[in-house]
Coordinates of C-alpha atoms and ligand atoms in Angstrom, one line a residue:
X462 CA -41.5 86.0 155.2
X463 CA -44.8 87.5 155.8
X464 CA -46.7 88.8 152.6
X465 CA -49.5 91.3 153.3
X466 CA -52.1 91.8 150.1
X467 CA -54.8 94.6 149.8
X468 CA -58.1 93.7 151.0
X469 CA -60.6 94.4 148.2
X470 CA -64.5 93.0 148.0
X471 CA -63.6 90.5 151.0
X472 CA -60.7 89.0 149.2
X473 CA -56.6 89.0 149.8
X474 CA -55.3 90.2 146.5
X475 CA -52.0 91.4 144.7
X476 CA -51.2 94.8 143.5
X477 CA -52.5 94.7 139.8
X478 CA -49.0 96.3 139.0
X479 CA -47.4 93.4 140.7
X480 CA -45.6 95.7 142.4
X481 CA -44.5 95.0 146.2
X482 CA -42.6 97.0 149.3
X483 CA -40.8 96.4 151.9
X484 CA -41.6 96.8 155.8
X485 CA -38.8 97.0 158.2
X486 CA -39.0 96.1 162.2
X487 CA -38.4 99.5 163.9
X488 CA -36.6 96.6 166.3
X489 CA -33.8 96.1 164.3
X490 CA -34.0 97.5 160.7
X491 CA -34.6 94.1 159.1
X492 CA -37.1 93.1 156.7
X493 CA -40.2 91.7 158.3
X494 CA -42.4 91.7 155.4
X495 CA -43.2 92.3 152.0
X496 CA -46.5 94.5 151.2
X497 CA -48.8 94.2 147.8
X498 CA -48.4 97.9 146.6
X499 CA -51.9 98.8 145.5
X500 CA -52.4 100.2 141.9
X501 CA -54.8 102.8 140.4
X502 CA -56.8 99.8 139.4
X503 CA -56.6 98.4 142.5
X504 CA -58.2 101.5 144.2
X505 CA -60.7 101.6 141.3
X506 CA -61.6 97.9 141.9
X507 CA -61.8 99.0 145.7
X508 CA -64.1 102.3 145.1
X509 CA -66.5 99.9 142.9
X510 CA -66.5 97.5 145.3
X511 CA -67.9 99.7 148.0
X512 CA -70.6 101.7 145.7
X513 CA -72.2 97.4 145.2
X514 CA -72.2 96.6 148.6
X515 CA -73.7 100.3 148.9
X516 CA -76.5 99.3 146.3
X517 CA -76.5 95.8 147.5
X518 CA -76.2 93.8 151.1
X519 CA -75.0 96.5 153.1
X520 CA -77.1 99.1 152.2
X521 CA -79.8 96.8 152.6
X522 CA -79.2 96.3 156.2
X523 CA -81.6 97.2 158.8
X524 CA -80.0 99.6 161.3
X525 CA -80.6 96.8 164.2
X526 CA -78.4 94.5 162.0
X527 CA -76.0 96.8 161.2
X528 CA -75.1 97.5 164.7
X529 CA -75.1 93.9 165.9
X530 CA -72.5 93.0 163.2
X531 CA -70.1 96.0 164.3
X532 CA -70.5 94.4 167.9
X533 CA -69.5 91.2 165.9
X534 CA -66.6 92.6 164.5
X535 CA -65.8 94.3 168.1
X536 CA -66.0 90.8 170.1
X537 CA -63.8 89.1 167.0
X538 CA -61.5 91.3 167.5
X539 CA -61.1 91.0 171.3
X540 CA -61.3 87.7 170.0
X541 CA -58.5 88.2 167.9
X542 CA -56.5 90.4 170.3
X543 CA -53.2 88.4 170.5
X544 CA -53.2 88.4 167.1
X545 CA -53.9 92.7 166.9
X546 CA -51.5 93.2 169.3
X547 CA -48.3 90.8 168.0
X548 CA -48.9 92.7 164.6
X549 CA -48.6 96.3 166.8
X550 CA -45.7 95.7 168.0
X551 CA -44.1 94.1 165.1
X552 CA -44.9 97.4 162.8
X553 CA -44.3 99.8 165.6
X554 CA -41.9 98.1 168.4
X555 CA -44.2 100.2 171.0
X556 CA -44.7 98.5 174.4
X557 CA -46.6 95.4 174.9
X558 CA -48.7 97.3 177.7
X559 CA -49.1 100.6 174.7
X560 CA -50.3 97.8 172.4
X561 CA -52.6 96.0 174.4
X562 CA -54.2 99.8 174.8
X563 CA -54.5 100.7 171.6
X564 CA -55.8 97.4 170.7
X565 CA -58.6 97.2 173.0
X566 CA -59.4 100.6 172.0
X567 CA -59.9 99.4 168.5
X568 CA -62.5 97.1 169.5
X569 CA -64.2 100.1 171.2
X570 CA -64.4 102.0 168.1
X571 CA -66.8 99.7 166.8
X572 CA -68.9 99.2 170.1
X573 CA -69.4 103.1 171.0
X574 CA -70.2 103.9 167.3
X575 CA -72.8 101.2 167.3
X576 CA -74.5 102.4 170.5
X577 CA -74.0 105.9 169.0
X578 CA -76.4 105.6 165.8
X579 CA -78.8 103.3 167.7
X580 CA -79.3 106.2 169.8
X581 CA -79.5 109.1 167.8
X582 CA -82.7 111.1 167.9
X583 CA -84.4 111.9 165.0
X584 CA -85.7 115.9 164.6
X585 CA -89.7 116.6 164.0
X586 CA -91.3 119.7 163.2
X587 CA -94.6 120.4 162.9
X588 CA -95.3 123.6 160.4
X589 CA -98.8 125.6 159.4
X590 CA -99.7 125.7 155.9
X591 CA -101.8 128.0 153.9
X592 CA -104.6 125.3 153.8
X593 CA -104.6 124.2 157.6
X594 CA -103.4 121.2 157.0
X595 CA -100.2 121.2 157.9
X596 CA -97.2 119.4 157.3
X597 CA -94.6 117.4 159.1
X598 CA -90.9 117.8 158.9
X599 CA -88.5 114.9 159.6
X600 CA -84.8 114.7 159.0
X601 CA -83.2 111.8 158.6
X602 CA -79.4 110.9 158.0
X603 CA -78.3 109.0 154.8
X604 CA -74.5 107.7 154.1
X605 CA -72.2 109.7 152.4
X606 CA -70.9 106.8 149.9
X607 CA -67.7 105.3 150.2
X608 CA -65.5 107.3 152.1
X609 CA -61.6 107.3 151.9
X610 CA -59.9 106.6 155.0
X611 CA -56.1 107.8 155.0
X612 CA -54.0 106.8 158.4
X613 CA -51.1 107.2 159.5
X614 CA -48.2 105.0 161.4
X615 CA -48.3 106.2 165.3
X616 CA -51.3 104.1 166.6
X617 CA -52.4 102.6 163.7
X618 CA -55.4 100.5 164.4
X619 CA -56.4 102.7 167.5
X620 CA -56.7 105.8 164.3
X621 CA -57.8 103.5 161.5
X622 CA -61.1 102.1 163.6
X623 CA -61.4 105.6 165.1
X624 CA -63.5 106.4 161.5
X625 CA -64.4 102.9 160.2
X626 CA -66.2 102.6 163.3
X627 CA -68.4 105.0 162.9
X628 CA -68.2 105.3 159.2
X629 CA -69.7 101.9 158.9
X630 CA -72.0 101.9 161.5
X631 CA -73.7 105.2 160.1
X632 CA -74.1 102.9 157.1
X633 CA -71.1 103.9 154.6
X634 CA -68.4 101.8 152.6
X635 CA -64.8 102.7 153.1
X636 CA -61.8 102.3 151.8
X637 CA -58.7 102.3 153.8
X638 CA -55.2 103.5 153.2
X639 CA -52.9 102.6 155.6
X640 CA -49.6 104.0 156.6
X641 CA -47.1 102.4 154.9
X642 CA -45.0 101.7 158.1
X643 CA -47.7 99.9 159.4
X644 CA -50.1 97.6 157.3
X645 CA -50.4 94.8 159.3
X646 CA -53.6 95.2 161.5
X647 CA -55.6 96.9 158.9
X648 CA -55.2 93.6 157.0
X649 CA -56.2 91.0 159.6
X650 CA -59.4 93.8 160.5
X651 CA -59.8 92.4 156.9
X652 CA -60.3 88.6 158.1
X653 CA -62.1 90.0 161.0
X654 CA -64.9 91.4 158.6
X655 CA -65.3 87.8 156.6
X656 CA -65.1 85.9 159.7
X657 CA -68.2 87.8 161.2
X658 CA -70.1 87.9 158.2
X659 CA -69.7 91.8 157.5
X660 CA -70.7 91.9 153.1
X661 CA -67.9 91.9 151.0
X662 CA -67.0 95.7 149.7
X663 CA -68.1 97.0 152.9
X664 CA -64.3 97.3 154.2
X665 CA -61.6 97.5 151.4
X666 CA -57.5 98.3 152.2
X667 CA -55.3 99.7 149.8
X668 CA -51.6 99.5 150.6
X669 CA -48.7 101.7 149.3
X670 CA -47.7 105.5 150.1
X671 CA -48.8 108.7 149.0
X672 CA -47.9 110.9 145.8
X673 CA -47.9 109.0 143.2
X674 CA -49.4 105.9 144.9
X675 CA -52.4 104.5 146.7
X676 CA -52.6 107.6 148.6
X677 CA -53.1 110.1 145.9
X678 CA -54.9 107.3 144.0
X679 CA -57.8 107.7 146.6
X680 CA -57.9 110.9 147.6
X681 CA -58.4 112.5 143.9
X682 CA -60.9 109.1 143.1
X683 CA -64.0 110.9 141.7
X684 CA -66.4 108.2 143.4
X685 CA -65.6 108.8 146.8
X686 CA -68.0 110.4 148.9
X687 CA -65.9 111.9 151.9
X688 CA -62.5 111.9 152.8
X689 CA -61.4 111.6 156.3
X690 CA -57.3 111.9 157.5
X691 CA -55.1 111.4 160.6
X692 CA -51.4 112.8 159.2
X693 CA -49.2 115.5 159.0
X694 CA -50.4 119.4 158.5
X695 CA -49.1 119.5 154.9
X696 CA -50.4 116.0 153.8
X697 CA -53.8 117.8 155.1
X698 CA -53.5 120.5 152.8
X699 CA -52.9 118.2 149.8
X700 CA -55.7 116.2 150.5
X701 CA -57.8 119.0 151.0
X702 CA -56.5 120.5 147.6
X703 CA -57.6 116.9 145.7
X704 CA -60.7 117.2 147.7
X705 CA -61.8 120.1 146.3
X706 CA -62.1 118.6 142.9
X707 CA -65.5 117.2 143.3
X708 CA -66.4 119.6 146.3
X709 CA -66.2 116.2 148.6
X710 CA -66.1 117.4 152.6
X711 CA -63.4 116.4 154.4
X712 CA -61.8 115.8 158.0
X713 CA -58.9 116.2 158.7
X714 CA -56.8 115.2 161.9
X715 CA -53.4 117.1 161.4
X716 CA -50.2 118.0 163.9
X717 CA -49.6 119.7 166.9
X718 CA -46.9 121.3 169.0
X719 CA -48.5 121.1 172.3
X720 CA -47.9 123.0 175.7
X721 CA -48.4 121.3 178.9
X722 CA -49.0 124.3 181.5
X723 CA -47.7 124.1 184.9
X724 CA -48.8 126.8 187.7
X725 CA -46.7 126.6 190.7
X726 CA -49.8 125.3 193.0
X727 CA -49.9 121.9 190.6
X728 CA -49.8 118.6 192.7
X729 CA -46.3 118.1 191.4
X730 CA -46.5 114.3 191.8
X731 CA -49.5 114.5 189.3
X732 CA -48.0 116.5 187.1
X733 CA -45.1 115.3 186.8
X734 CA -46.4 111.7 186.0
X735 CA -48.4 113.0 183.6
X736 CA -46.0 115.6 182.1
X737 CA -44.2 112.2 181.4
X738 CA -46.7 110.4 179.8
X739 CA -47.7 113.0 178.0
X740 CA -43.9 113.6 176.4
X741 CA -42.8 110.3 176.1
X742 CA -45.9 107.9 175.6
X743 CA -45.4 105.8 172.1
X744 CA -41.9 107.2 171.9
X745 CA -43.1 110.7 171.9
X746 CA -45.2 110.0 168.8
X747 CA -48.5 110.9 170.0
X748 CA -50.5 113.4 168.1
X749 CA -51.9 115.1 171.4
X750 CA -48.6 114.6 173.0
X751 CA -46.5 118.0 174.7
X752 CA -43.0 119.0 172.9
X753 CA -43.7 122.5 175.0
X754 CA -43.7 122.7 179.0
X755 CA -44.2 125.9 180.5
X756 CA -43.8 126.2 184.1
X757 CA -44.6 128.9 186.7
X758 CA -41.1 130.2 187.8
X759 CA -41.4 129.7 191.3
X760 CA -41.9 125.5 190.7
X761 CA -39.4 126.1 187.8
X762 CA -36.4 124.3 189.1
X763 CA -38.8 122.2 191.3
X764 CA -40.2 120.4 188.6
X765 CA -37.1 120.5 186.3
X766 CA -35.3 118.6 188.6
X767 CA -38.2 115.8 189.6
X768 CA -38.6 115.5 185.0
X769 CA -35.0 114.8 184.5
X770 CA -35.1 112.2 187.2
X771 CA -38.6 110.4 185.4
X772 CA -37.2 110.7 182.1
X773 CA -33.6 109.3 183.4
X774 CA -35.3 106.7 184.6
X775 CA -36.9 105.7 181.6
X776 CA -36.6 102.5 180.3
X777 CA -36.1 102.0 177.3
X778 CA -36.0 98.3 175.2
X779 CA -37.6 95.9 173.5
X780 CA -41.6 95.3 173.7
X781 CA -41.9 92.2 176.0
X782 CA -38.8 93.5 178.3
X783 CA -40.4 93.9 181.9
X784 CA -40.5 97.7 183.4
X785 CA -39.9 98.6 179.3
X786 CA -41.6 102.0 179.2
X787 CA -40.4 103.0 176.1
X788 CA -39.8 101.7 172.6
X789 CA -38.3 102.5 169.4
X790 CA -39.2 105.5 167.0
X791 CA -41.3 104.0 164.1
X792 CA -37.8 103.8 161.3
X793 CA -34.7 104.9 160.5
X794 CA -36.0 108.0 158.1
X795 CA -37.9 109.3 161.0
X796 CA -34.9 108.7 163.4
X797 CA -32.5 110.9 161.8
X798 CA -35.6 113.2 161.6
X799 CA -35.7 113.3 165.3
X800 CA -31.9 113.4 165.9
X801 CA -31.1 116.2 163.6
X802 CA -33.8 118.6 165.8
X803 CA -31.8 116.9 168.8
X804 CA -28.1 118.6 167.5
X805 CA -30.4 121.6 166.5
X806 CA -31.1 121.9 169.9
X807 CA -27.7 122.0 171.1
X808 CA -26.6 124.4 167.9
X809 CA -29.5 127.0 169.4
X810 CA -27.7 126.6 172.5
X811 CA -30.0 124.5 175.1
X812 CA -29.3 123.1 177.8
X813 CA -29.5 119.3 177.7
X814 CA -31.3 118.4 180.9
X815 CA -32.0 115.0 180.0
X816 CA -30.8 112.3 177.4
X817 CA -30.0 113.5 174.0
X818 CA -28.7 111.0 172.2
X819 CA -29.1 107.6 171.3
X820 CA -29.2 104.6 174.1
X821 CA -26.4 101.1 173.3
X822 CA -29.0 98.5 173.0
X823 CA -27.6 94.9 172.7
X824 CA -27.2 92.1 169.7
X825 CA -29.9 92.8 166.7
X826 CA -31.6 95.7 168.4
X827 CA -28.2 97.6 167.8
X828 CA -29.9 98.3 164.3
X829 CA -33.4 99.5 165.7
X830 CA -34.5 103.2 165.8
X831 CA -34.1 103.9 169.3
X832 CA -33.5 107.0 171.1
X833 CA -33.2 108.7 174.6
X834 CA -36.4 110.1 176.1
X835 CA -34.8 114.0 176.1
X836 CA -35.6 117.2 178.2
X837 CA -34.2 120.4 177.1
X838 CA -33.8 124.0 178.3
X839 CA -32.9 127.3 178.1
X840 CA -34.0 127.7 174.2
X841 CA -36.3 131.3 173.4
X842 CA -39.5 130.0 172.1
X843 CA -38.8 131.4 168.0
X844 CA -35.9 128.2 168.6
X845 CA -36.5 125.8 165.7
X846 CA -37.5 122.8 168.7
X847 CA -39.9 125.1 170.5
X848 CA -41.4 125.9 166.8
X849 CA -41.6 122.9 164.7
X850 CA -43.4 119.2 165.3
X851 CA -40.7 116.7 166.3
X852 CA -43.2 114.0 166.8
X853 CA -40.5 112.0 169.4
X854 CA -39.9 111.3 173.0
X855 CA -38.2 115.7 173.6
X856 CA -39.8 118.4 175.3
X857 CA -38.4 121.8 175.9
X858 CA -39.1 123.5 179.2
X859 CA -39.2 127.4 180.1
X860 CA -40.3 129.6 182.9
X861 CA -43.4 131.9 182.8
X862 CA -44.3 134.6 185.4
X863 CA -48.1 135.3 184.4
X864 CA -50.9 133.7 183.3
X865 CA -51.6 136.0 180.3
X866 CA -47.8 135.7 179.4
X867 CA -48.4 131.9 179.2
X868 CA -52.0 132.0 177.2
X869 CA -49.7 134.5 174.8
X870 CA -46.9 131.8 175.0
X871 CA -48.9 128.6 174.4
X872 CA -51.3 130.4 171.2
X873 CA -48.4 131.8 169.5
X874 CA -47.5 128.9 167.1
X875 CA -50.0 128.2 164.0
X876 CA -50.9 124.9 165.5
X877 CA -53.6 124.4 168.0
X878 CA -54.3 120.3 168.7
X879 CA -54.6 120.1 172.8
X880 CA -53.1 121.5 175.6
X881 CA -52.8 120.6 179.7
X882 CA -52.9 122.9 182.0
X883 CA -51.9 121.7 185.8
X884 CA -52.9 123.6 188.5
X885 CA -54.9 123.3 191.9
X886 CA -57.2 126.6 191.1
X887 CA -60.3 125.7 189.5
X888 CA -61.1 129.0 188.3
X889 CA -57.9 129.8 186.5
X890 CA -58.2 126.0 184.8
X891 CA -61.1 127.2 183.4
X892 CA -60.2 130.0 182.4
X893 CA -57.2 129.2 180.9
X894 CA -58.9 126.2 179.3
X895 CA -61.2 128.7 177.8
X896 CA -57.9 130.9 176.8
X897 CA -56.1 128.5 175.0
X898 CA -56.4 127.9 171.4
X899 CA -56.8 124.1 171.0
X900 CA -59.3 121.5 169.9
X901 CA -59.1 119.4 173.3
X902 CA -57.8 120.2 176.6
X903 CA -56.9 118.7 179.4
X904 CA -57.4 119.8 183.2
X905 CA -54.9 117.9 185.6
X906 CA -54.9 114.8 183.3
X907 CA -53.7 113.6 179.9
X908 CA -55.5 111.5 176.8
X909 CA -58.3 110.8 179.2
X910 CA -60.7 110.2 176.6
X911 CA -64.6 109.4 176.2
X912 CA -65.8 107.9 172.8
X913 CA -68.3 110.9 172.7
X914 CA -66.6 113.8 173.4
X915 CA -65.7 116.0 169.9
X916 CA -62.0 115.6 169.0
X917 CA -59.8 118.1 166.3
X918 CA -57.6 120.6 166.0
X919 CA -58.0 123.8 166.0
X920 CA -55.7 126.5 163.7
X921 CA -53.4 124.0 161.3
X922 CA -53.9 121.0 163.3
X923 CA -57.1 119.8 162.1
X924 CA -60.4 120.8 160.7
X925 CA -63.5 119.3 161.9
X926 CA -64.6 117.3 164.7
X927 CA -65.4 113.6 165.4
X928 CA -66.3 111.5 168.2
X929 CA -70.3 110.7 169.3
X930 CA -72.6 112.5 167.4
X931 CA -69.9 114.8 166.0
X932 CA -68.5 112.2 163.9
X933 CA -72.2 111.3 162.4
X934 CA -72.2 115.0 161.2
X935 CA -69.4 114.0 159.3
X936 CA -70.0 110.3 158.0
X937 CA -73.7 111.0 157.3
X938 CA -76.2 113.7 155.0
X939 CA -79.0 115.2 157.0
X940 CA -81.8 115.1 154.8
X941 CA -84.7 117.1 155.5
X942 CA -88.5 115.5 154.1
X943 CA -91.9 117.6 154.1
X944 CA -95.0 115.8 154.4
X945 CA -98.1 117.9 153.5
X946 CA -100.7 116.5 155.2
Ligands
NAD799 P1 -48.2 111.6 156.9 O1 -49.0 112.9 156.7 O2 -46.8 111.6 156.4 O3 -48.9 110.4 156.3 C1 -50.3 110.0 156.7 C2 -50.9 109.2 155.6 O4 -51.1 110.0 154.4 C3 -50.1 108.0 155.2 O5 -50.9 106.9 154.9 C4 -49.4 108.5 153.9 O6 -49.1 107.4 153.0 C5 -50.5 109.3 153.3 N1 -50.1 110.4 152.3 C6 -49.0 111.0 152.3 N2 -49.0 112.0 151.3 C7 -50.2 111.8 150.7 C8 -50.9 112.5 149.6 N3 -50.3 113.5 148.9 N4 -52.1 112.1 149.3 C9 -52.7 111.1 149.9 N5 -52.2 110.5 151.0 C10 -50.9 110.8 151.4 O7 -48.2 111.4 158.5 P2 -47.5 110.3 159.3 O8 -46.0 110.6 159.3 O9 -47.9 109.0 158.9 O10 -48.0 110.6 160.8 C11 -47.5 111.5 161.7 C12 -48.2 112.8 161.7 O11 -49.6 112.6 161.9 C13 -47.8 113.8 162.7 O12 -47.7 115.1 162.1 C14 -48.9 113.8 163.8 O13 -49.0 114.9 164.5 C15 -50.1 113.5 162.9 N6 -51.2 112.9 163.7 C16 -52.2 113.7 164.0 C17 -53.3 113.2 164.7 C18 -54.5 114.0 165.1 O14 -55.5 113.4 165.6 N7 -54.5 115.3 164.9 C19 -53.2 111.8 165.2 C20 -52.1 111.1 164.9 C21 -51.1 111.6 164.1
6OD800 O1 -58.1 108.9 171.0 C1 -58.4 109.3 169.9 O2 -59.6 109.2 169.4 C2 -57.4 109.9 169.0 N1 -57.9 110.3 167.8 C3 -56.2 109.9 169.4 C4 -55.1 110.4 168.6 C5 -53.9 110.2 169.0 C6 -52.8 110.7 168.2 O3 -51.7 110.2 168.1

């Protein structure tokens, strides 16, 4: 059986609590590994280990070597990608096509991040001083320490490198948490980092959950400089809570409720394809992903019909399966999570347009997690599934007449992650774009995304930004020097 360990100053080690946990295959239920649950010592072992590669190697680095040993990392990692990817799919059961994705992305994390803080310009000011000699102003940016890194299960090392990457190459220690359900490629990053040479105490994992555990462990540790989180809304707050002992900043990358918007002159081809994506990708478990469709009334039934034929055809299976679109929910827990908003749905009184329960699937996969890729109708928007994050492969459609009914419509929930709006007139996609109350949206497209571009939530679904230059505002202190001359 496999046995993970944490990852603390470059070496594999047990819990110091000798405590372990179990990880089971979103396949089938079974046990595919056992995971060294991280103690407070271990954490403390694993803040300390950062703060002397801080003072030691790592600091030490030029920024030219820095950057050419995250390219290391990047090329050992596409390198390393069967490797990445078969530990994916064995934590997550998401498609071998998703994995390969979200795997390659990884590698990017590191590569844009690099290029990112080679680039960045440094600000100069020249100022007048009483004498006339003048002084000179330059800022330059400094690490913020070791900075806690808390993921979560959906796309695990697609989220986890998303801040590494740049929290290393602006010249910071980190240490990771990852989500229970998924701690297999945060560990082999681990032998990625030896294997290229990156200091030990640089990158440190932690395994285990949250309250009460490696989790809370790190985000009320006195010695970390930052925290940054990809998780639910109320894990946010409680982070941010622990946070504030110490005044440490922090980012924090929390849920959504999107709306995909549909105006009746939308290429309904596109939209659809992408309404489909957008709802179903990673078994609906995609941060950015839309549990709300509006669409214009007159394409209403139009489009209804052509989603109910995607999502039927769906397929749904095991990772390797040819034309398998569509994989298993991450476990059990979060499957009967999912199914109870499913018989919630028809308690409110929906109408079940597409799927709705759970799919036969043959031999050991009868235990997995699986459900049906599910459209619904009908439902007011105050119903509990046009309201609450369901995080799985659902979507509720309704009707709109107007474009200031929708805007209304789509800001009314307390969330505000992304949104896509589909329609052929320019100038209503911008303004709507401009309208709605999200951190990213999309015009005729979904999760296109460019490395630079600042990504967060607006309202309860995240605070901050990162991405490019955005994330060095976070990773790094601007530190202003005056030179009298
Ligand atoms: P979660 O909040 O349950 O857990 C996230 C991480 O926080 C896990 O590692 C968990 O162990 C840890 N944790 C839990 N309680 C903690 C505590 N009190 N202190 C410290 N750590 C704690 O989220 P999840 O179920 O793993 O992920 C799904 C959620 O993440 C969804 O709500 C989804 O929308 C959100 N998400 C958001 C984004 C984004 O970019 N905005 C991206 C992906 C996922
Ligand atoms: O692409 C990204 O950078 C990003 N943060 C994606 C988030 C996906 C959420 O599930």
């Amino acid at each position: 059986m496999l046995h993970i360990q944490n990852f603390i100053a470059g070496a594999f080690t047990e819990g110091a609590g000798g405590k372990n946990f179990e990880k089971r295959s979103p396949l089938t239920n079974a046990v595919i590994a056992t995971v060294a649950e991280a103690a407070k010592a271990d954490v403390d072992a694993a803040v300390a280990a950062g703060r002397a590669a801080l003072k030691g190697p790592w600091g030490k680095l030029t920024l030219a070597d820095r950057v050419d040993l995250l390219n290391a990392v990047a090329a050992e990692m596409d390198r390393r990608a069967e490797d990445f990817i078969a530990a994916e799919i064995a934590d997550t059961g998401m498609p071998a096509g998703v994995a390969k994705h979200m795997c390659a992305r990884g590698a990017a994390n590191f590569r844009v991040f690099a290029d990112v803080v080679k680039n960045v310009p440094t600000e100069f000011f020249e100022m007048a001083t009483p004498d006339g000699r003048g002084a000179l102003n330059y800022s330059i940016r400094r690490p913020v320490g070791v900075v806690g890194v808390i993921c979560p299960w959906n796309a695990p090392l697609l989220l986890m490198t998303w801040k590494v990457g740049p929290a290393l190459a602006c010249g910071n220690a980190v240490v990771v948490k990852p989500s229970e359900e998924t701690p297999q490629t945060a560990a082999l990053l681990g032998e990625v980092m030896n294997a290229v040479g990156v200091p030990a105490g640089v990158y440190n994992v932690v395994h285990g959950f949250g309250p009460g555990s490696a989790g809370e462990y790190l985000a009320t540790h006195p010695r970390i400089g930052a925290i940054t989180f990809t998780g639910e809304t109320r894990t946010g707050a409680a982070i941010m809570k622990a946070a504030a002992d110490g005044a440490r900043p922090v980012s924090l990358e929390m849920g959504g409720k999107n709306p995909g918007i549909i105006f009746a002159d939308a290429d309904l081809d596109a939209a659809i394809e992408g309404t489909l994506r957008s709802c179903f990708m990673n078994t609906g478990q995609v941060c950015l992903g839309t549990e709300r469709v509006f669409v214009e009334r007159a394409f209403f039934d139009k489009f209804v019909a052509a989603l109910k034929t995607a999502a039927e055809n769906m397929r749904v299976g095991p990772p390797h399966e040819p034309g398998v679109s569509m994989g298993p929910l991450i476990s059990q827990e979060h499957r009967r999570k999912v199914l109870s908003y499913y018989a919630k749905a028809v308690e409110e009184g929906a109408t079940v347009v597409a799927g709705g329960g759970v799919p036969e699937m043959p031999g050991d996969y009868a235990g997995g997690a699986w459900v049906q890729p599910t459209v619904w109708a009908g439902l007011p928007d105050d119903a509990a599934v046009c309201r609450e994050e369901i995080f799985g492969p659902c979507c509720h459609v309704s009707p709109f007449d107007t474009e200031d009914e929708v805007i209304e419509r789509a800001n009314s929930l307390d969330y505000g992650l992304s949104a896509a709006i589909w329609t052929r007139d320019l100038a209503r996609a911008h303004r709507v774009a401009a309208a709605v109350e999200a951190g990213v949206v999309w015009v005729n497209s979904w999760f296109l995304r460019d490395l630079r571009t600042p990504f967060g939530g607006a309202k309860q679904s995240g605070i901050g930004r990162e991405g490019g230059v955005h994330s060095l505002e976070f990773y790094t202190e601007l530190k202003n020097v005056c030179v009298k001359l």
